PDB file of C-alpha atoms and ligand atoms in Angstrom:
ATOM      1  CA  UNK A   1      -1.284 -29.157   0.400  1.00  0.00           C
ATOM      2  CA  UNK A   2       2.245 -28.063   1.351  1.00  0.00           C
ATOM      3  CA  UNK A   3       2.964 -27.038   4.939  1.00  0.00           C
ATOM      4  CA  UNK A   4       3.832 -23.404   4.089  1.00  0.00           C
ATOM      5  CA  UNK A   5       0.560 -22.823   2.278  1.00  0.00           C
ATOM      6  CA  UNK A   6      -1.424 -24.429   5.092  1.00  0.00           C
ATOM      7  CA  UNK A   7       0.233 -22.078   7.606  1.00  0.00           C
ATOM      8  CA  UNK A   8      -0.639 -19.027   5.445  1.00  0.00           C
ATOM      9  CA  UNK A   9      -4.279 -20.012   5.148  1.00  0.00           C
ATOM     10  CA  UNK A  10      -4.670 -20.831   8.820  1.00  0.00           C
ATOM     11  CA  UNK A  11      -6.230 -18.198  11.048  1.00  0.00           C
ATOM     12  CA  UNK A  12      -3.930 -17.174  13.876  1.00  0.00           C
ATOM     13  CA  UNK A  13      -4.229 -14.759  16.741  1.00  0.00           C
ATOM     14  CA  UNK A  14      -2.153 -11.575  16.541  1.00  0.00           C
ATOM     15  CA  UNK A  15      -1.759  -8.991  19.307  1.00  0.00           C
ATOM     16  CA  UNK A  16      -1.897  -5.250  18.732  1.00  0.00           C
ATOM     17  CA  UNK A  17       1.417  -3.815  19.916  1.00  0.00           C
ATOM     18  CA  UNK A  18       1.065  -0.143  19.022  1.00  0.00           C
ATOM     19  CA  UNK A  19      -0.883   2.291  16.900  1.00  0.00           C
ATOM     20  CA  UNK A  20       0.034   5.760  15.660  1.00  0.00           C
ATOM     21  CA  UNK A  21      -1.724   8.375  13.507  1.00  0.00           C
ATOM     22  CA  UNK A  22      -0.725   8.616   9.846  1.00  0.00           C
ATOM     23  CA  UNK A  23      -3.314  11.285   8.938  1.00  0.00           C
ATOM     24  CA  UNK A  24      -6.488  12.495  10.645  1.00  0.00           C
ATOM     25  CA  UNK A  25      -8.362   9.428   9.399  1.00  0.00           C
ATOM     26  CA  UNK A  26      -5.660   6.761   9.024  1.00  0.00           C
ATOM     27  CA  UNK A  27      -3.538   4.891  11.559  1.00  0.00           C
ATOM     28  CA  UNK A  28      -0.561   2.567  11.365  1.00  0.00           C
ATOM     29  CA  UNK A  29      -1.033  -0.485  13.558  1.00  0.00           C
ATOM     30  CA  UNK A  30       1.821  -2.733  14.704  1.00  0.00           C
ATOM     31  CA  UNK A  31       0.934  -6.374  15.384  1.00  0.00           C
ATOM     32  CA  UNK A  32       2.877  -9.253  16.888  1.00  0.00           C
ATOM     33  CA  UNK A  33       2.088 -12.495  15.063  1.00  0.00           C
ATOM     34  CA  UNK A  34       3.512 -15.609  16.759  1.00  0.00           C
ATOM     35  CA  UNK A  35       5.253 -17.821  14.191  1.00  0.00           C
ATOM     36  CA  UNK A  36       5.113 -15.236  11.367  1.00  0.00           C
ATOM     37  CA  UNK A  37       7.315 -16.645   8.607  1.00  0.00           C
ATOM     38  CA  UNK A  38       8.051 -13.412   6.693  1.00  0.00           C
ATOM     39  CA  UNK A  39       6.468 -11.906   3.576  1.00  0.00           C
ATOM     40  CA  UNK A  40       7.182 -10.102   0.303  1.00  0.00           C
ATOM     41  CA  UNK A  41       6.691  -6.388  -0.283  1.00  0.00           C
ATOM     42  CA  UNK A  42       3.222  -5.937  -1.778  1.00  0.00           C
ATOM     43  CA  UNK A  43       1.530  -8.855  -0.029  1.00  0.00           C
ATOM     44  CA  UNK A  44      -1.494  -8.507   2.236  1.00  0.00           C
ATOM     45  CA  UNK A  45      -3.252 -10.318   5.056  1.00  0.00           C
ATOM     46  CA  UNK A  46      -6.891 -11.196   5.641  1.00  0.00           C
ATOM     47  CA  UNK A  47      -8.213 -10.099   8.993  1.00  0.00           C
ATOM     48  CA  UNK A  48     -11.335 -11.368  10.764  1.00  0.00           C
ATOM     49  CA  UNK A  49     -13.375  -9.723  13.503  1.00  0.00           C
ATOM     50  CA  UNK A  50     -15.946 -11.839  15.328  1.00  0.00           C
ATOM     51  CA  UNK A  51     -18.741 -10.415  17.493  1.00  0.00           C
ATOM     52  CA  UNK A  52     -19.989 -12.111  20.664  1.00  0.00           C
ATOM     53  CA  UNK A  53     -23.052 -13.418  18.806  1.00  0.00           C
ATOM     54  CA  UNK A  54     -20.737 -15.161  16.312  1.00  0.00           C
ATOM     55  CA  UNK A  55     -21.207 -12.678  13.441  1.00  0.00           C
ATOM     56  CA  UNK A  56     -17.879 -12.129  11.712  1.00  0.00           C
ATOM     57  CA  UNK A  57     -16.493  -9.743   9.088  1.00  0.00           C
ATOM     58  CA  UNK A  58     -13.359 -10.270   6.995  1.00  0.00           C
ATOM     59  CA  UNK A  59     -11.292  -7.643   5.184  1.00  0.00           C
ATOM     60  CA  UNK A  60      -7.877  -7.541   3.467  1.00  0.00           C
ATOM     61  CA  UNK A  61      -5.070  -5.160   4.508  1.00  0.00           C
ATOM     62  CA  UNK A  62      -1.700  -4.674   2.861  1.00  0.00           C
ATOM     63  CA  UNK A  63       1.522  -5.057   4.806  1.00  0.00           C
ATOM     64  CA  UNK A  64       3.176  -1.645   4.942  1.00  0.00           C
ATOM     65  CA  UNK A  65       6.712  -2.803   5.817  1.00  0.00           C
ATOM     66  CA  UNK A  66       9.050  -5.617   4.863  1.00  0.00           C
ATOM     67  CA  UNK A  67       9.184  -8.531   7.274  1.00  0.00           C
ATOM     68  CA  UNK A  68      10.709  -7.826  10.694  1.00  0.00           C
ATOM     69  CA  UNK A  69      10.660 -11.019  12.744  1.00  0.00           C
ATOM     70  CA  UNK A  70       7.182 -11.568  14.170  1.00  0.00           C
ATOM     71  CA  UNK A  71       6.141  -7.907  13.863  1.00  0.00           C
ATOM     72  CA  UNK A  72       3.972  -6.715  10.988  1.00  0.00           C
ATOM     73  CA  UNK A  73       2.470  -3.292  10.257  1.00  0.00           C
ATOM     74  CA  UNK A  74      -0.745  -2.232   8.558  1.00  0.00           C
ATOM     75  CA  UNK A  75      -2.024   1.251   7.733  1.00  0.00           C
ATOM     76  CA  UNK A  76      -5.793   1.545   7.765  1.00  0.00           C
ATOM     77  CA  UNK A  77      -7.946   4.349   6.397  1.00  0.00           C
ATOM     78  CA  UNK A  78     -11.121   4.879   8.446  1.00  0.00           C
ATOM     79  CA  UNK A  79     -14.235   4.639   6.241  1.00  0.00           C
ATOM     80  CA  UNK A  80     -16.909   6.502   8.223  1.00  0.00           C
ATOM     81  CA  UNK A  81     -19.730   3.983   7.721  1.00  0.00           C
ATOM     82  CA  UNK A  82     -17.478   0.942   7.494  1.00  0.00           C
ATOM     83  CA  UNK A  83     -17.782  -2.211   9.597  1.00  0.00           C
ATOM     84  CA  UNK A  84     -14.107  -2.986  10.149  1.00  0.00           C
ATOM     85  CA  UNK A  85     -11.923   0.088   9.563  1.00  0.00           C
ATOM     86  CA  UNK A  86     -13.494   2.250  12.357  1.00  0.00           C
ATOM     87  CA  UNK A  87     -12.679  -0.543  14.824  1.00  0.00           C
ATOM     88  CA  UNK A  88      -9.098  -0.935  13.575  1.00  0.00           C
ATOM     89  CA  UNK A  89      -8.361   2.791  13.634  1.00  0.00           C
ATOM     90  CA  UNK A  90      -9.372   2.889  17.313  1.00  0.00           C
ATOM     91  CA  UNK A  91      -8.035  -0.490  18.475  1.00  0.00           C
ATOM     92  CA  UNK A  92      -5.967  -0.276  21.705  1.00  0.00           C
ATOM     93  CA  UNK A  93      -2.644  -2.079  22.276  1.00  0.00           C
ATOM     94  CA  UNK A  94      -3.103  -5.499  23.830  1.00  0.00           C
ATOM     95  CA  UNK A  95      -6.206  -6.352  21.782  1.00  0.00           C
ATOM     96  CA  UNK A  96      -6.166  -9.682  19.930  1.00  0.00           C
ATOM     97  CA  UNK A  97      -7.152  -9.992  16.263  1.00  0.00           C
ATOM     98  CA  UNK A  98      -7.433 -13.033  13.986  1.00  0.00           C
ATOM     99  CA  UNK A  99      -5.551 -12.909  10.701  1.00  0.00           C
ATOM    100  CA  UNK A 100      -4.103 -15.138   8.009  1.00  0.00           C
ATOM    101  CA  UNK A 101      -1.403 -14.651   5.405  1.00  0.00           C
ATOM    102  CA  UNK A 102       0.761 -13.499   3.819  1.00  0.00           C
ATOM    103  CA  UNK A 103      -1.384 -13.553   0.667  1.00  0.00           C
ATOM    104  CA  UNK A 104      -0.598 -12.644  -2.941  1.00  0.00           C
ATOM    105  CA  UNK A 105       2.077 -13.650  -5.408  1.00  0.00           C
ATOM    106  CA  UNK A 106       1.527 -11.222  -8.312  1.00  0.00           C
ATOM    107  CA  UNK A 107       1.348  -7.767  -6.741  1.00  0.00           C
ATOM    108  CA  UNK A 108       4.806  -8.159  -5.185  1.00  0.00           C
ATOM    109  CA  UNK A 109       8.242  -6.708  -5.780  1.00  0.00           C
ATOM    110  CA  UNK A 110      11.349  -8.819  -5.198  1.00  0.00           C
ATOM    111  CA  UNK A 111      14.669  -7.004  -4.648  1.00  0.00           C
ATOM    112  CA  UNK A 112      16.458  -9.265  -7.160  1.00  0.00           C
ATOM    113  CA  UNK A 113      14.308  -7.760  -9.929  1.00  0.00           C
ATOM    114  CA  UNK A 114      16.267  -5.136 -11.853  1.00  0.00           C
ATOM    115  CA  UNK A 115      13.458  -3.391 -13.724  1.00  0.00           C
ATOM    116  CA  UNK A 116      12.640   0.278 -13.517  1.00  0.00           C
ATOM    117  CA  UNK A 117       9.600   0.539 -11.313  1.00  0.00           C
ATOM    118  CA  UNK A 118       6.747   3.037 -11.643  1.00  0.00           C
ATOM    119  CA  UNK A 119       4.512   3.089  -8.549  1.00  0.00           C
ATOM    120  CA  UNK A 120       1.130   4.809  -8.835  1.00  0.00           C
ATOM    121  CA  UNK A 121      -0.910   5.196  -5.641  1.00  0.00           C
ATOM    122  CA  UNK A 122      -4.340   6.625  -4.982  1.00  0.00           C
ATOM    123  CA  UNK A 123      -5.004   7.442  -1.301  1.00  0.00           C
ATOM    124  CA  UNK A 124      -4.489   4.400   0.937  1.00  0.00           C
ATOM    125  CA  UNK A 125      -3.172   2.541  -2.125  1.00  0.00           C
ATOM    126  CA  UNK A 126       0.239   3.840  -1.067  1.00  0.00           C
ATOM    127  CA  UNK A 127       0.434   1.154   1.668  1.00  0.00           C
ATOM    128  CA  UNK A 128       1.814  -1.853  -0.302  1.00  0.00           C
ATOM    129  CA  UNK A 129       3.904   0.499  -2.473  1.00  0.00           C
ATOM    130  CA  UNK A 130       5.520   1.918   0.673  1.00  0.00           C
ATOM    131  CA  UNK A 131       6.495  -1.626   1.629  1.00  0.00           C
ATOM    132  CA  UNK A 132       8.289  -1.878  -1.742  1.00  0.00           C
ATOM    133  CA  UNK A 133      10.162   1.405  -1.183  1.00  0.00           C
ATOM    134  CA  UNK A 134      11.104   0.373   2.353  1.00  0.00           C
ATOM    135  CA  UNK A 135      12.333  -2.959   1.001  1.00  0.00           C
ATOM    136  CA  UNK A 136      14.410  -1.191  -1.671  1.00  0.00           C
ATOM    137  CA  UNK A 137      16.232   0.839   1.013  1.00  0.00           C
ATOM    138  CA  UNK A 138      18.018  -2.252   2.266  1.00  0.00           C
ATOM    139  CA  UNK A 139      18.129  -4.434  -0.859  1.00  0.00           C
ATOM    140  CA  UNK A 140      18.039  -4.232  -4.638  1.00  0.00           C
ATOM    141  CA  UNK A 141      19.215  -1.894  -7.370  1.00  0.00           C
ATOM    142  CA  UNK A 142      15.992  -0.949  -9.184  1.00  0.00           C
ATOM    143  CA  UNK A 143      15.134   2.691  -9.857  1.00  0.00           C
ATOM    144  CA  UNK A 144      11.746   3.848  -8.566  1.00  0.00           C
ATOM    145  CA  UNK A 145       9.331   6.627  -9.465  1.00  0.00           C
ATOM    146  CA  UNK A 146       6.301   7.201  -7.252  1.00  0.00           C
ATOM    147  CA  UNK A 147       3.246   9.111  -8.446  1.00  0.00           C
ATOM    148  CA  UNK A 148       0.975   9.574  -5.431  1.00  0.00           C
ATOM    149  CA  UNK A 149      -2.526  11.021  -5.752  1.00  0.00           C
ATOM    150  CA  UNK A 150      -4.055  12.488  -2.580  1.00  0.00           C
ATOM    151  CA  UNK A 151      -6.908  14.894  -1.937  1.00  0.00           C
ATOM    152  CA  UNK A 152      -4.824  17.443   0.000  1.00  0.00           C
ATOM    153  CA  UNK A 153      -1.422  17.781   1.720  1.00  0.00           C
ATOM    154  CA  UNK A 154      -2.975  16.587   5.002  1.00  0.00           C
ATOM    155  CA  UNK A 155      -3.866  13.264   3.381  1.00  0.00           C
ATOM    156  CA  UNK A 156      -0.291  12.180   2.584  1.00  0.00           C
ATOM    157  CA  UNK A 157       0.720   9.019   4.446  1.00  0.00           C
ATOM    158  CA  UNK A 158       4.353   8.580   5.555  1.00  0.00           C
ATOM    159  CA  UNK A 159       4.919  12.211   4.603  1.00  0.00           C
ATOM    160  CA  UNK A 160       8.207  12.891   6.418  1.00  0.00           C
ATOM    161  CA  UNK A 161       9.666   9.518   5.495  1.00  0.00           C
ATOM    162  CA  UNK A 162       8.838   9.998   1.811  1.00  0.00           C
ATOM    163  CA  UNK A 163      10.425  13.478   1.792  1.00  0.00           C
ATOM    164  CA  UNK A 164      13.540  12.103   3.484  1.00  0.00           C
ATOM    165  CA  UNK A 165      13.792   9.156   1.098  1.00  0.00           C
ATOM    166  CA  UNK A 166      13.428  11.376  -1.928  1.00  0.00           C
ATOM    167  CA  UNK A 167      16.143  13.690  -0.606  1.00  0.00           C
ATOM    168  CA  UNK A 168      18.587  10.925   0.344  1.00  0.00           C
ATOM    169  CA  UNK A 169      18.038   8.198  -2.282  1.00  0.00           C
ATOM    170  CA  UNK A 170      19.202   8.758  -5.845  1.00  0.00           C
ATOM    171  CA  UNK A 171      17.062   5.811  -6.975  1.00  0.00           C
ATOM    172  CA  UNK A 172      13.762   7.497  -6.064  1.00  0.00           C
ATOM    173  CA  UNK A 173      11.680  10.388  -7.457  1.00  0.00           C
ATOM    174  CA  UNK A 174       8.326  11.280  -5.940  1.00  0.00           C
ATOM    175  CA  UNK A 175       5.535  13.316  -7.550  1.00  0.00           C
ATOM    176  CA  UNK A 176       2.472  14.106  -5.443  1.00  0.00           C
ATOM    177  CA  UNK A 177      -0.697  14.911  -7.383  1.00  0.00           C
ATOM    178  CA  UNK A 178      -3.348  16.806  -5.391  1.00  0.00           C
ATOM    179  CA  UNK A 179      -6.888  16.095  -6.495  1.00  0.00           C
ATOM    180  CA  UNK A 180      -8.725  18.739  -4.419  1.00  0.00           C
ATOM    181  CA  UNK A 181      -6.405  21.116  -2.535  1.00  0.00           C
ATOM    182  CA  UNK A 182      -2.768  21.802  -3.466  1.00  0.00           C
ATOM    183  CA  UNK A 183      -0.237  23.675  -1.333  1.00  0.00           C
ATOM    184  CA  UNK A 184       0.358  27.298  -2.353  1.00  0.00           C
ATOM    185  CA  UNK A 185       2.877  27.717  -5.186  1.00  0.00           C
ATOM    186  CA  UNK A 186       2.160  24.257  -6.619  1.00  0.00           C
ATOM    187  CA  UNK A 187       2.409  24.634 -10.395  1.00  0.00           C
ATOM    188  CA  UNK A 188      -0.077  21.884 -11.217  1.00  0.00           C
ATOM    189  CA  UNK A 189      -3.690  22.869 -10.427  1.00  0.00           C
ATOM    190  CA  UNK A 190      -5.603  20.348  -8.272  1.00  0.00           C
ATOM    191  CA  UNK A 191      -7.312  17.647 -10.299  1.00  0.00           C
ATOM    192  CA  UNK A 192      -7.463  13.943 -11.031  1.00  0.00           C
ATOM    193  CA  UNK A 193      -4.316  12.229 -12.185  1.00  0.00           C
ATOM    194  CA  UNK A 194      -3.822  12.526 -15.958  1.00  0.00           C
ATOM    195  CA  UNK A 195      -1.512  11.194 -18.677  1.00  0.00           C
ATOM    196  CA  UNK A 196       1.014  13.980 -18.117  1.00  0.00           C
ATOM    197  CA  UNK A 197       1.402  12.931 -14.461  1.00  0.00           C
ATOM    198  CA  UNK A 198       2.233   9.379 -15.511  1.00  0.00           C
ATOM    199  CA  UNK A 199       4.892  10.184 -18.092  1.00  0.00           C
ATOM    200  CA  UNK A 200       8.330   9.667 -16.574  1.00  0.00           C
ATOM    201  CA  UNK A 201      11.000  11.920 -18.107  1.00  0.00           C
ATOM    202  CA  UNK A 202      13.944   9.831 -19.301  1.00  0.00           C
ATOM    203  CA  UNK A 203      12.117   6.509 -19.138  1.00  0.00           C
ATOM    204  CA  UNK A 204      10.688   4.731 -22.147  1.00  0.00           C
ATOM    205  CA  UNK A 205       8.108   1.954 -22.004  1.00  0.00           C
ATOM    206  CA  UNK A 206      10.422  -0.704 -23.381  1.00  0.00           C
ATOM    207  CA  UNK A 207      13.088   0.064 -20.786  1.00  0.00           C
ATOM    208  CA  UNK A 208      12.163  -3.003 -18.746  1.00  0.00           C
ATOM    209  CA  UNK A 209       9.690  -0.758 -16.975  1.00  0.00           C
ATOM    210  CA  UNK A 210       7.101  -2.305 -14.675  1.00  0.00           C
ATOM    211  CA  UNK A 211       4.183  -0.445 -13.100  1.00  0.00           C
ATOM    212  CA  UNK A 212       2.361  -1.188  -9.839  1.00  0.00           C
ATOM    213  CA  UNK A 213      -0.974   0.624  -9.492  1.00  0.00           C
ATOM    214  CA  UNK A 214      -2.963   0.538  -6.252  1.00  0.00           C
ATOM    215  CA  UNK A 215      -5.973   2.396  -4.849  1.00  0.00           C
ATOM    216  CA  UNK A 216      -9.753   2.611  -5.162  1.00  0.00           C
ATOM    217  CA  UNK A 217     -11.175   0.532  -8.007  1.00  0.00           C
ATOM    218  CA  UNK A 218     -12.059   3.505 -10.258  1.00  0.00           C
ATOM    219  CA  UNK A 219      -8.606   5.029  -9.776  1.00  0.00           C
ATOM    220  CA  UNK A 220      -6.818   1.798 -10.699  1.00  0.00           C
ATOM    221  CA  UNK A 221      -8.946   1.331 -13.796  1.00  0.00           C
ATOM    222  CA  UNK A 222      -8.431   4.848 -15.059  1.00  0.00           C
ATOM    223  CA  UNK A 223      -4.649   4.826 -14.434  1.00  0.00           C
ATOM    224  CA  UNK A 224      -4.302   1.436 -16.108  1.00  0.00           C
ATOM    225  CA  UNK A 225      -6.220   2.652 -19.173  1.00  0.00           C
ATOM    226  CA  UNK A 226      -3.927   5.699 -19.393  1.00  0.00           C
ATOM    227  CA  UNK A 227      -0.763   3.599 -19.048  1.00  0.00           C
ATOM    228  CA  UNK A 228      -1.882   1.220 -21.794  1.00  0.00           C
ATOM    229  CA  UNK A 229      -2.787   4.244 -23.942  1.00  0.00           C
ATOM    230  CA  UNK A 230       0.783   5.484 -23.441  1.00  0.00           C
ATOM    231  CA  UNK A 231       2.126   2.234 -24.836  1.00  0.00           C
ATOM    232  CA  UNK A 232       2.813   0.252 -21.671  1.00  0.00           C
ATOM    233  CA  UNK A 233       2.373  -3.469 -22.135  1.00  0.00           C
ATOM    234  CA  UNK A 234      -0.608  -4.764 -20.075  1.00  0.00           C
ATOM    235  CA  UNK A 235       1.605  -7.611 -18.849  1.00  0.00           C
ATOM    236  CA  UNK A 236       3.992  -5.052 -17.292  1.00  0.00           C
ATOM    237  CA  UNK A 237       1.214  -3.431 -15.231  1.00  0.00           C
ATOM    238  CA  UNK A 238       0.328  -5.014 -11.885  1.00  0.00           C
ATOM    239  CA  UNK A 239      -2.765  -3.773 -10.094  1.00  0.00           C
ATOM    240  CA  UNK A 240      -4.420  -4.023  -6.673  1.00  0.00           C
ATOM    241  CA  UNK A 241      -7.944  -2.681  -6.121  1.00  0.00           C
ATOM    242  CA  UNK A 242      -8.871  -1.667  -2.574  1.00  0.00           C
ATOM    243  CA  UNK A 243     -12.611  -1.165  -3.074  1.00  0.00           C
ATOM    244  CA  UNK A 244     -15.088   1.400  -4.378  1.00  0.00           C
ATOM    245  CA  UNK A 245     -13.809   4.621  -5.862  1.00  0.00           C
ATOM    246  CA  UNK A 246     -13.791   7.184  -3.081  1.00  0.00           C
TER     247      UNK A 246
HETATM  248  C1  FAD B 301      -5.903  -6.715  -1.311  1.00  0.00           C
HETATM  249  C2  FAD B 301      -6.485  -5.551  -0.516  1.00  0.00           C
HETATM  250  C3  FAD B 301      -5.659  -4.794   0.294  1.00  0.00           C
HETATM  251  C4  FAD B 301      -6.173  -3.721   1.026  1.00  0.00           C
HETATM  252  N1  FAD B 301      -5.336  -2.971   1.791  1.00  0.00           N
HETATM  253  C5  FAD B 301      -5.810  -1.907   2.481  1.00  0.00           C
HETATM  254  C6  FAD B 301      -4.928  -1.101   3.247  1.00  0.00           C
HETATM  255  O1  FAD B 301      -3.710  -1.319   3.304  1.00  0.00           O
HETATM  256  N2  FAD B 301      -5.469  -0.053   3.948  1.00  0.00           N
HETATM  257  C7  FAD B 301      -6.826   0.231   3.900  1.00  0.00           C
HETATM  258  O2  FAD B 301      -7.254   1.199   4.565  1.00  0.00           O
HETATM  259  N3  FAD B 301      -7.673  -0.536   3.161  1.00  0.00           N
HETATM  260  C8  FAD B 301      -7.210  -1.602   2.468  1.00  0.00           C
HETATM  261  N4  FAD B 301      -8.073  -2.374   1.735  1.00  0.00           N
HETATM  262  C9  FAD B 301      -9.533  -2.100   1.829  1.00  0.00           C
HETATM  263  C10 FAD B 301     -10.102  -2.882   3.041  1.00  0.00           C
HETATM  264  O3  FAD B 301     -10.065  -4.280   2.770  1.00  0.00           O
HETATM  265  C11 FAD B 301     -11.575  -2.536   3.342  1.00  0.00           C
HETATM  266  O4  FAD B 301     -12.328  -2.682   2.167  1.00  0.00           O
HETATM  267  C12 FAD B 301     -11.744  -1.127   3.888  1.00  0.00           C
HETATM  268  O5  FAD B 301     -11.010  -0.975   5.104  1.00  0.00           O
HETATM  269  C13 FAD B 301     -13.236  -0.844   4.180  1.00  0.00           C
HETATM  270  O6  FAD B 301     -13.724  -1.806   5.099  1.00  0.00           O
HETATM  271  P1  FAD B 301     -14.882  -1.422   6.108  1.00  0.00           P
HETATM  272  O7  FAD B 301     -15.343  -2.706   6.734  1.00  0.00           O
HETATM  273  O8  FAD B 301     -14.457  -0.331   7.032  1.00  0.00           O
HETATM  274  O9  FAD B 301     -16.014  -0.830   5.176  1.00  0.00           O
HETATM  275  P2  FAD B 301     -17.262  -1.634   4.569  1.00  0.00           P
HETATM  276  O10 FAD B 301     -18.233  -1.970   5.691  1.00  0.00           O
HETATM  277  O11 FAD B 301     -16.763  -2.770   3.729  1.00  0.00           O
HETATM  278  O12 FAD B 301     -17.885  -0.562   3.605  1.00  0.00           O
HETATM  279  C14 FAD B 301     -18.601   0.581   4.098  1.00  0.00           C
HETATM  280  C15 FAD B 301     -18.858   1.564   2.979  1.00  0.00           C
HETATM  281  O13 FAD B 301     -17.628   2.078   2.457  1.00  0.00           O
HETATM  282  C16 FAD B 301     -17.460   1.752   1.094  1.00  0.00           C
HETATM  283  N5  FAD B 301     -16.065   1.312   0.956  1.00  0.00           N
HETATM  284  C17 FAD B 301     -15.562   0.084   1.209  1.00  0.00           C
HETATM  285  N6  FAD B 301     -14.226   0.061   0.966  1.00  0.00           N
HETATM  286  C18 FAD B 301     -13.893   1.295   0.559  1.00  0.00           C
HETATM  287  C19 FAD B 301     -12.676   1.887   0.149  1.00  0.00           C
HETATM  288  N7  FAD B 301     -11.512   1.207   0.110  1.00  0.00           N
HETATM  289  N8  FAD B 301     -12.710   3.209  -0.207  1.00  0.00           N
HETATM  290  C20 FAD B 301     -13.856   3.914  -0.181  1.00  0.00           C
HETATM  291  N9  FAD B 301     -15.043   3.399   0.194  1.00  0.00           N
HETATM  292  C21 FAD B 301     -15.061   2.106   0.557  1.00  0.00           C
HETATM  293  C22 FAD B 301     -18.439   0.625   0.839  1.00  0.00           C
HETATM  294  O14 FAD B 301     -18.904   0.621  -0.506  1.00  0.00           O
HETATM  295  C23 FAD B 301     -19.566   0.954   1.789  1.00  0.00           C
HETATM  296  O15 FAD B 301     -20.404   1.940   1.252  1.00  0.00           O
HETATM  297  C24 FAD B 301      -7.571  -3.427   0.964  1.00  0.00           C
HETATM  298  C25 FAD B 301      -8.408  -4.201   0.135  1.00  0.00           C
HETATM  299  C26 FAD B 301      -7.871  -5.238  -0.604  1.00  0.00           C
HETATM  300  C27 FAD B 301      -8.804  -6.041  -1.473  1.00  0.00           C
END
């Protein structure tokens, strides 16, 4: 096995550096990982918590920012009856956590890739897609469209940053789709994402377009079915499933 792969698969101890609220139920957690060798936008880590009696639980979390030395960031949605996410969304700075990675070679975006990129996020599925947008700020020339499905305005992650990016970057358009509660004056009534939300004006499917779809399992499956129905090639659709449909 090559040395790089061995390092990625090895558990190492990271230290929580900071934690800040993203929404009422989600927090962004900064970690210092000694010897971190960098990662690609879209990759994730595996994280392991071990109790005093030796019981341990492992979960995957996407990296929400491009590599920045030995610092990485995650954004975790608290699942009320979950084993791991309630701990992570309350973890204090200074705490040590075991993790390994970076993991994943398919659900990644590399700045050298020129394609037009359609990002489709459901809830916390925005996390790896945000890493791609943040990567694009400093490198690359691809055009991006983000379709982001959330229950209500209060559930938008990275809200101010996304508004600023959309205002300042001519390579980005953002459409937020509210599934339960929309702000007043929103033309589209609240509801699940549909084919109309996924159609990008001015873009055709054979334009070198690639789609990244991320969120709860049911969301990813339904969006993928719609995209294929609209004529997108299955090989141009990359997906990441976070777990049960919420
Ligand atoms: C590649 C990958 C990347 C991921 N990245 C992120 C990320 O960036 N941020 C993030 O918050 N999560 C992410 N997840 C989901 C994460 O790994 C956990 O599944 C999630 O945090 C729940 O873990 P838990 O231990 O709190 O809940 P569990 O103890 O596993 O589950 C408790 C209950 O919640 C349900 N449940 C489990 N997961 C979900 C879910 N995602 N949505 C709704 N209900 C659920 C279970 O069916 C169960 O009923 C990712 C998953 C994968 C596979």
